[in-house]
mmCIF file of C-alpha atoms and ligand atoms in Angstrom:
data_model
loop_
_atom_site.group_PDB
_atom_site.id
_atom_site.type_symbol
_atom_site.label_atom_id
_atom_site.label_comp_id
_atom_site.label_asym_id
_atom_site.label_seq_id
_atom_site.Cartn_x
_atom_site.Cartn_y
_atom_site.Cartn_z
ATOM 1 C CA MET A 1 -101.645 -36.284 194.682
ATOM 2 C CA THR A 2 -101.875 -33.901 191.714
ATOM 3 C CA SER A 3 -102.423 -35.240 188.255
ATOM 4 C CA ALA A 4 -102.491 -33.390 184.985
ATOM 5 C CA PRO A 5 -105.848 -32.125 184.045
ATOM 6 C CA VAL A 6 -107.768 -34.375 181.661
ATOM 7 C CA PRO A 7 -108.456 -32.740 178.291
ATOM 8 C CA THR A 8 -112.171 -32.323 177.425
ATOM 9 C CA GLN A 9 -113.309 -33.770 173.973
ATOM 10 C CA ASP A 10 -113.063 -30.383 172.440
ATOM 11 C CA GLN A 11 -109.389 -30.034 173.634
ATOM 12 C CA ALA A 12 -108.614 -33.542 172.472
ATOM 13 C CA GLU A 13 -110.070 -32.855 169.037
ATOM 14 C CA LEU A 14 -108.243 -29.398 168.690
ATOM 15 C CA ALA A 15 -105.052 -31.299 169.332
ATOM 16 C CA ALA A 16 -105.926 -33.764 166.665
ATOM 17 C CA ARG A 17 -106.489 -31.305 164.148
ATOM 18 C CA LEU A 18 -103.416 -29.232 165.001
ATOM 19 C CA SER A 19 -101.164 -32.384 164.570
ATOM 20 C CA GLU A 20 -102.988 -33.328 161.287
ATOM 21 C CA ILE A 21 -102.330 -29.835 159.799
ATOM 22 C CA ASP A 22 -98.584 -29.899 161.153
ATOM 23 C CA GLU A 23 -98.178 -33.176 159.272
ATOM 24 C CA ARG A 24 -99.538 -31.546 155.974
ATOM 25 C CA ILE A 25 -97.318 -28.850 156.387
ATOM 26 C CA SER A 26 -94.313 -30.960 156.730
ATOM 27 C CA ASP A 27 -95.433 -32.937 153.791
ATOM 28 C CA ALA A 28 -96.085 -29.906 151.625
ATOM 29 C CA ALA A 29 -92.482 -28.494 152.629
ATOM 30 C CA ARG A 30 -90.735 -31.966 151.724
ATOM 31 C CA ARG A 31 -92.412 -31.948 148.396
ATOM 32 C CA ALA A 32 -91.394 -28.287 147.804
ATOM 33 C CA GLY A 33 -87.775 -29.230 149.047
ATOM 34 C CA ARG A 34 -88.014 -26.890 151.739
ATOM 35 C CA ASP A 35 -86.802 -27.246 155.423
ATOM 36 C CA VAL A 36 -90.010 -27.196 157.644
ATOM 37 C CA GLY A 37 -88.111 -25.240 160.129
ATOM 38 C CA GLU A 38 -88.239 -22.127 157.943
ATOM 39 C CA LEU A 39 -92.017 -22.116 158.390
ATOM 40 C CA THR A 40 -93.991 -20.335 160.999
ATOM 41 C CA ARG A 41 -97.543 -21.573 161.534
ATOM 42 C CA ILE A 42 -100.056 -19.003 162.906
ATOM 43 C CA VAL A 43 -103.354 -20.049 164.167
ATOM 44 C CA VAL A 44 -106.150 -17.566 163.138
ATOM 45 C CA THR A 45 -108.455 -17.427 166.016
ATOM 46 C CA LYS A 46 -110.825 -14.687 165.052
ATOM 47 C CA PHE A 47 -114.440 -15.044 166.310
ATOM 48 C CA HIS A 48 -113.554 -17.626 168.642
ATOM 49 C CA PRO A 49 -113.409 -16.991 172.411
ATOM 50 C CA ALA A 50 -110.217 -16.173 174.166
ATOM 51 C CA SER A 51 -110.405 -19.573 175.900
ATOM 52 C CA LEU A 52 -109.452 -21.245 172.762
ATOM 53 C CA VAL A 53 -106.204 -19.355 172.580
ATOM 54 C CA ARG A 54 -105.598 -20.739 175.951
ATOM 55 C CA ASP A 55 -106.146 -24.316 174.958
ATOM 56 C CA LEU A 56 -103.904 -23.583 171.863
ATOM 57 C CA ARG A 57 -101.037 -22.360 174.046
ATOM 58 C CA ALA A 58 -101.405 -25.481 176.269
ATOM 59 C CA ILE A 59 -100.744 -27.629 173.166
ATOM 60 C CA GLY A 60 -97.786 -25.694 172.089
ATOM 61 C CA VAL A 61 -99.036 -22.810 169.784
ATOM 62 C CA GLN A 62 -97.371 -19.765 170.244
ATOM 63 C CA GLU A 63 -98.174 -17.515 167.071
ATOM 64 C CA VAL A 64 -101.719 -16.621 166.713
ATOM 65 C CA GLY A 65 -103.593 -14.311 164.330
ATOM 66 C CA GLU A 66 -106.623 -11.849 164.639
ATOM 67 C CA ASN A 67 -108.144 -9.595 162.079
ATOM 68 C CA ARG A 68 -110.338 -7.352 163.945
ATOM 69 C CA GLN A 69 -108.694 -4.634 166.338
ATOM 70 C CA GLN A 70 -111.225 -4.878 169.055
ATOM 71 C CA GLU A 71 -111.286 -8.584 169.255
ATOM 72 C CA LEU A 72 -107.243 -8.408 169.261
ATOM 73 C CA SER A 73 -107.311 -6.018 171.958
ATOM 74 C CA SER A 74 -109.687 -7.699 174.301
ATOM 75 C CA LYS A 75 -108.130 -11.035 173.999
ATOM 76 C CA GLN A 76 -104.591 -9.813 174.318
ATOM 77 C CA ALA A 77 -105.742 -8.193 177.618
ATOM 78 C CA ALA A 78 -107.447 -11.025 178.776
ATOM 79 C CA LEU A 79 -104.518 -13.462 178.172
ATOM 80 C CA ALA A 80 -101.662 -11.015 179.003
ATOM 81 C CA ASP A 81 -100.347 -13.634 181.183
ATOM 82 C CA LEU A 82 -99.894 -16.115 178.044
ATOM 83 C CA ASP A 83 -96.591 -16.196 176.122
ATOM 84 C CA VAL A 84 -97.881 -15.844 172.673
ATOM 85 C CA ARG A 85 -97.226 -13.558 169.879
ATOM 86 C CA TRP A 86 -100.216 -11.751 168.420
ATOM 87 C CA HIS A 87 -100.092 -11.011 164.687
ATOM 88 C CA PHE A 88 -102.573 -8.387 163.294
ATOM 89 C CA ILE A 89 -103.789 -9.566 159.713
ATOM 90 C CA GLY A 90 -106.966 -7.670 159.152
ATOM 91 C CA GLN A 91 -107.564 -4.296 157.370
ATOM 92 C CA GLY A 92 -106.274 -1.505 159.896
ATOM 93 C CA GLN A 93 -108.073 1.775 160.201
ATOM 94 C CA THR A 94 -105.649 4.664 161.029
ATOM 95 C CA ASN A 95 -107.605 5.785 164.069
ATOM 96 C CA LYS A 96 -107.138 2.299 165.506
ATOM 97 C CA ALA A 97 -103.527 2.211 164.644
ATOM 98 C CA ALA A 98 -102.586 2.866 168.428
ATOM 99 C CA ALA A 99 -104.662 0.327 169.720
ATOM 100 C CA ILE A 100 -103.388 -2.379 167.290
ATOM 101 C CA ARG A 101 -99.853 -1.369 167.963
ATOM 102 C CA ARG A 102 -100.426 -1.711 171.753
ATOM 103 C CA SER A 103 -101.445 -5.243 171.308
ATOM 104 C CA ALA A 104 -99.819 -6.679 168.297
ATOM 105 C CA ASP A 105 -96.420 -8.112 167.932
ATOM 106 C CA ALA A 106 -96.664 -7.787 164.206
ATOM 107 C CA VAL A 107 -98.781 -6.176 161.812
ATOM 108 C CA HIS A 108 -99.036 -8.027 158.420
ATOM 109 C CA SER A 109 -101.592 -5.564 156.705
ATOM 110 C CA VAL A 110 -99.787 -2.258 156.185
ATOM 111 C CA ASP A 111 -101.487 -1.289 152.920
ATOM 112 C CA ARG A 112 -100.695 2.432 152.714
ATOM 113 C CA GLN A 113 -98.687 5.199 154.048
ATOM 114 C CA LYS A 114 -101.287 6.772 156.117
ATOM 115 C CA PHE A 115 -101.572 3.406 158.166
ATOM 116 C CA ALA A 116 -97.824 2.991 158.412
ATOM 117 C CA ASP A 117 -97.382 6.601 159.613
ATOM 118 C CA ALA A 118 -100.329 6.143 162.292
ATOM 119 C CA LEU A 119 -98.458 2.944 163.487
ATOM 120 C CA HIS A 120 -95.254 4.727 163.832
ATOM 121 C CA ARG A 121 -96.863 7.762 165.733
ATOM 122 C CA ALA A 122 -98.219 5.195 168.126
ATOM 123 C CA ALA A 123 -94.765 3.996 169.132
ATOM 124 C CA GLU A 124 -93.899 4.187 172.852
ATOM 125 C CA GLY A 125 -90.632 4.533 173.944
ATOM 126 C CA ASP A 126 -87.970 2.641 171.682
ATOM 127 C CA ASP A 127 -90.166 -0.465 170.901
ATOM 128 C CA VAL A 128 -90.056 -1.502 167.193
ATOM 129 C CA LEU A 129 -93.104 -3.154 165.701
ATOM 130 C CA ASP A 130 -92.766 -5.761 162.886
ATOM 131 C CA VAL A 131 -94.622 -5.059 159.931
ATOM 132 C CA LEU A 132 -95.154 -6.282 156.596
ATOM 133 C CA VAL A 133 -96.492 -4.912 153.330
ATOM 134 C CA GLN A 134 -99.992 -6.246 152.478
ATOM 135 C CA ILE A 135 -100.071 -6.944 148.476
ATOM 136 C CA ASN A 136 -103.468 -6.991 146.621
ATOM 137 C CA LEU A 137 -103.240 -9.897 144.134
ATOM 138 C CA THR A 138 -106.848 -9.078 142.734
ATOM 139 C CA ASP A 139 -108.015 -6.615 140.276
ATOM 140 C CA ASP A 140 -110.468 -5.246 142.817
ATOM 141 C CA ALA A 141 -108.855 -2.019 144.327
ATOM 142 C CA ALA A 142 -111.558 -2.414 147.299
ATOM 143 C CA ARG A 143 -109.757 -5.421 148.532
ATOM 144 C CA GLY A 144 -106.938 -4.741 151.053
ATOM 145 C CA GLY A 145 -103.394 -4.293 149.897
ATOM 146 C CA VAL A 146 -101.332 -2.096 147.460
ATOM 147 C CA ALA A 147 -100.946 -3.238 143.924
ATOM 148 C CA PRO A 148 -97.500 -5.319 143.158
ATOM 149 C CA ALA A 149 -96.243 -2.517 141.128
ATOM 150 C CA GLU A 150 -96.606 -0.093 144.158
ATOM 151 C CA ALA A 151 -95.000 -2.381 146.959
ATOM 152 C CA ALA A 152 -91.433 -1.303 146.615
ATOM 153 C CA ALA A 153 -92.409 2.216 147.213
ATOM 154 C CA LEU A 154 -94.494 1.447 150.155
ATOM 155 C CA ALA A 155 -91.782 -0.559 151.527
ATOM 156 C CA GLU A 156 -89.350 2.238 151.047
ATOM 157 C CA HIS A 157 -91.718 4.641 152.973
ATOM 158 C CA VAL A 158 -91.913 2.037 155.796
ATOM 159 C CA LEU A 159 -87.885 2.193 155.994
ATOM 160 C CA THR A 160 -88.088 6.004 156.780
ATOM 161 C CA LEU A 161 -90.246 5.073 159.867
ATOM 162 C CA PRO A 162 -87.639 4.077 162.565
ATOM 163 C CA SER A 163 -90.199 2.523 165.087
ATOM 164 C CA LEU A 164 -91.290 -0.099 162.227
ATOM 165 C CA ARG A 165 -89.171 -3.142 160.992
ATOM 166 C CA LEU A 166 -90.155 -4.164 157.687
ATOM 167 C CA ARG A 167 -90.237 -7.855 157.586
ATOM 168 C CA GLY A 168 -91.804 -8.609 154.195
ATOM 169 C CA VAL A 169 -94.838 -9.105 152.345
ATOM 170 C CA MET A 170 -98.545 -10.629 152.974
ATOM 171 C CA ALA A 171 -101.405 -11.621 150.717
ATOM 172 C CA VAL A 172 -104.579 -13.450 150.393
ATOM 173 C CA ALA A 173 -105.104 -15.431 147.206
ATOM 174 C CA PRO A 174 -107.949 -14.281 144.976
ATOM 175 C CA LEU A 175 -111.051 -16.539 144.953
ATOM 176 C CA ASP A 176 -111.157 -16.843 141.327
ATOM 177 C CA GLU A 177 -107.579 -17.666 140.323
ATOM 178 C CA GLU A 178 -105.436 -20.650 140.975
ATOM 179 C CA PRO A 179 -103.627 -20.041 144.197
ATOM 180 C CA ALA A 180 -100.312 -21.140 142.496
ATOM 181 C CA SER A 181 -100.297 -18.381 139.914
ATOM 182 C CA ALA A 182 -101.327 -15.763 142.397
ATOM 183 C CA PHE A 183 -98.627 -16.848 144.859
ATOM 184 C CA ALA A 184 -96.196 -16.677 141.934
ATOM 185 C CA ARG A 185 -96.778 -12.942 141.611
ATOM 186 C CA LEU A 186 -96.528 -12.527 145.418
ATOM 187 C CA ARG A 187 -93.274 -14.250 145.096
ATOM 188 C CA SER A 188 -91.810 -11.885 142.620
ATOM 189 C CA THR A 189 -93.178 -8.778 144.616
ATOM 190 C CA ALA A 190 -91.488 -10.280 147.576
ATOM 191 C CA ASP A 191 -88.370 -10.363 145.727
ATOM 192 C CA GLU A 192 -88.618 -6.721 144.528
ATOM 193 C CA VAL A 193 -89.206 -5.765 148.248
ATOM 194 C CA ARG A 194 -86.041 -7.566 149.103
ATOM 195 C CA THR A 195 -84.166 -5.439 146.749
ATOM 196 C CA VAL A 196 -85.368 -2.274 148.812
ATOM 197 C CA ASP A 197 -84.452 -4.244 152.108
ATOM 198 C CA PRO A 198 -82.565 -7.568 151.945
ATOM 199 C CA SER A 199 -83.811 -8.285 155.531
ATOM 200 C CA ALA A 200 -87.335 -8.164 154.609
ATOM 201 C CA THR A 201 -87.683 -11.934 154.047
ATOM 202 C CA TRP A 202 -91.036 -12.991 155.245
ATOM 203 C CA ILE A 203 -93.825 -14.109 152.940
ATOM 204 C CA SER A 204 -97.062 -14.360 154.719
ATOM 205 C CA ALA A 205 -99.327 -16.642 152.680
ATOM 206 C CA GLY A 206 -101.390 -19.716 152.642
ATOM 207 C CA MET A 207 -104.658 -20.368 154.642
ATOM 208 C CA THR A 208 -106.717 -23.412 155.278
ATOM 209 C CA GLY A 209 -107.676 -24.165 151.516
ATOM 210 C CA ASP A 210 -104.222 -23.025 149.953
ATOM 211 C CA PHE A 211 -101.172 -23.360 152.381
ATOM 212 C CA ALA A 212 -99.571 -26.235 150.483
ATOM 213 C CA GLU A 213 -99.433 -24.038 147.180
ATOM 214 C CA ALA A 214 -98.187 -21.228 149.469
ATOM 215 C CA ILE A 215 -95.372 -23.309 150.797
ATOM 216 C CA ALA A 216 -94.395 -24.381 147.293
ATOM 217 C CA ALA A 217 -94.323 -20.729 146.315
ATOM 218 C CA GLY A 218 -91.949 -19.615 149.184
ATOM 219 C CA ALA A 219 -94.326 -18.718 151.927
ATOM 220 C CA THR A 220 -92.490 -18.528 155.364
ATOM 221 C CA HIS A 221 -95.624 -17.554 157.585
ATOM 222 C CA LEU A 222 -98.844 -19.596 157.208
ATOM 223 C CA ARG A 223 -102.151 -18.156 158.471
ATOM 224 C CA ILE A 224 -104.455 -20.939 159.272
ATOM 225 C CA GLY A 225 -107.888 -20.890 160.780
ATOM 226 C CA SER A 226 -110.628 -23.169 160.582
ATOM 227 C CA ALA A 227 -108.615 -26.434 159.630
ATOM 228 C CA ILE A 228 -107.317 -26.155 163.207
ATOM 229 C CA THR A 229 -109.983 -24.257 165.196
ATOM 230 C CA GLY A 230 -112.852 -25.672 163.491
ATOM 231 C CA PRO A 231 -115.644 -23.539 161.934
ATOM 232 C CA ARG A 232 -115.993 -20.070 163.207
ATOM 233 C CA PRO A 233 -118.976 -19.307 165.325
ATOM 234 C CA ASP A 234 -121.434 -17.352 163.387
ATOM 235 C CA ARG A 235 -121.000 -13.482 164.069
ATOM 236 C CA GLY A 236 -124.500 -13.045 162.576
HETATM 237 C C1 PLP B 1 -109.623 -15.776 158.437
HETATM 238 C C2 PLP B 1 -108.153 -15.303 157.896
HETATM 239 C C3 PLP B 1 -107.158 -16.500 157.489
HETATM 240 C C4 PLP B 1 -107.633 -17.804 158.036
HETATM 241 O O1 PLP B 1 -108.629 -18.362 157.112
HETATM 242 P P1 PLP B 1 -109.025 -19.880 157.121
HETATM 243 O O2 PLP B 1 -109.459 -20.019 155.815
HETATM 244 O O3 PLP B 1 -109.983 -20.031 158.234
HETATM 245 O O4 PLP B 1 -107.688 -20.602 157.322
HETATM 246 C C5 PLP B 1 -106.058 -16.069 157.076
HETATM 247 N N1 PLP B 1 -105.668 -14.823 156.709
HETATM 248 C C6 PLP B 1 -106.388 -13.730 156.879
HETATM 249 C C7 PLP B 1 -106.228 -12.492 156.233
HETATM 250 C C8 PLP B 1 -107.785 -14.005 157.403
HETATM 251 O O5 PLP B 1 -108.766 -13.086 157.572
#
């Protein structure tokens, strides 16, 4: 006789946290008058071992996010047998674009023409990569992303690169501002980008601390890490 493997305590806790977050996502969608079916919940697994992604897949997670190229590449290679979609959400270096493209199904963090060009040059055959333009909602140019006023121009540039499919916009809320007002700016930038390409409907926003506000502001793709995975192991 065979029986299903008994989940470890860690796996049971993971499943409990996932279902609690999914309930909070549903509640936030209901309060915002939105259909929860419009929302994609990406679980950010950065700094955690590949085995965590396997455990998440076993409880139904299909969309995972990573913010460093090396970690993305090594986990994706180690888990090539798993049916998951990999979202790259970190700052992308031009010289890592080919490696990012080989492992990612979507790149949320296109923040300059040169990075878009490098992703395009790395295309193999006729594969098309989903990309989002990252918007900087802070006044600090050192943070990732283009200024909202430059988003449409970067989106237009992406449209000239046939191996990239423009999906929408992505942002992280600033630490020193109410998320709702920052996400309202993101929403109007997303509207502008949609005038460039009406099919660019994704709004990637909302993390552990602000996903309800992001849902209220129209987010379609939530990037939630620690509330689901537990605290990240210290990277020293
Ligand atoms: C780490 C990270 C997240 C998830 O953050 P949590 O606060 O753990 O939910 C989302 N987006 C980006 C870009 C990240 O780097």
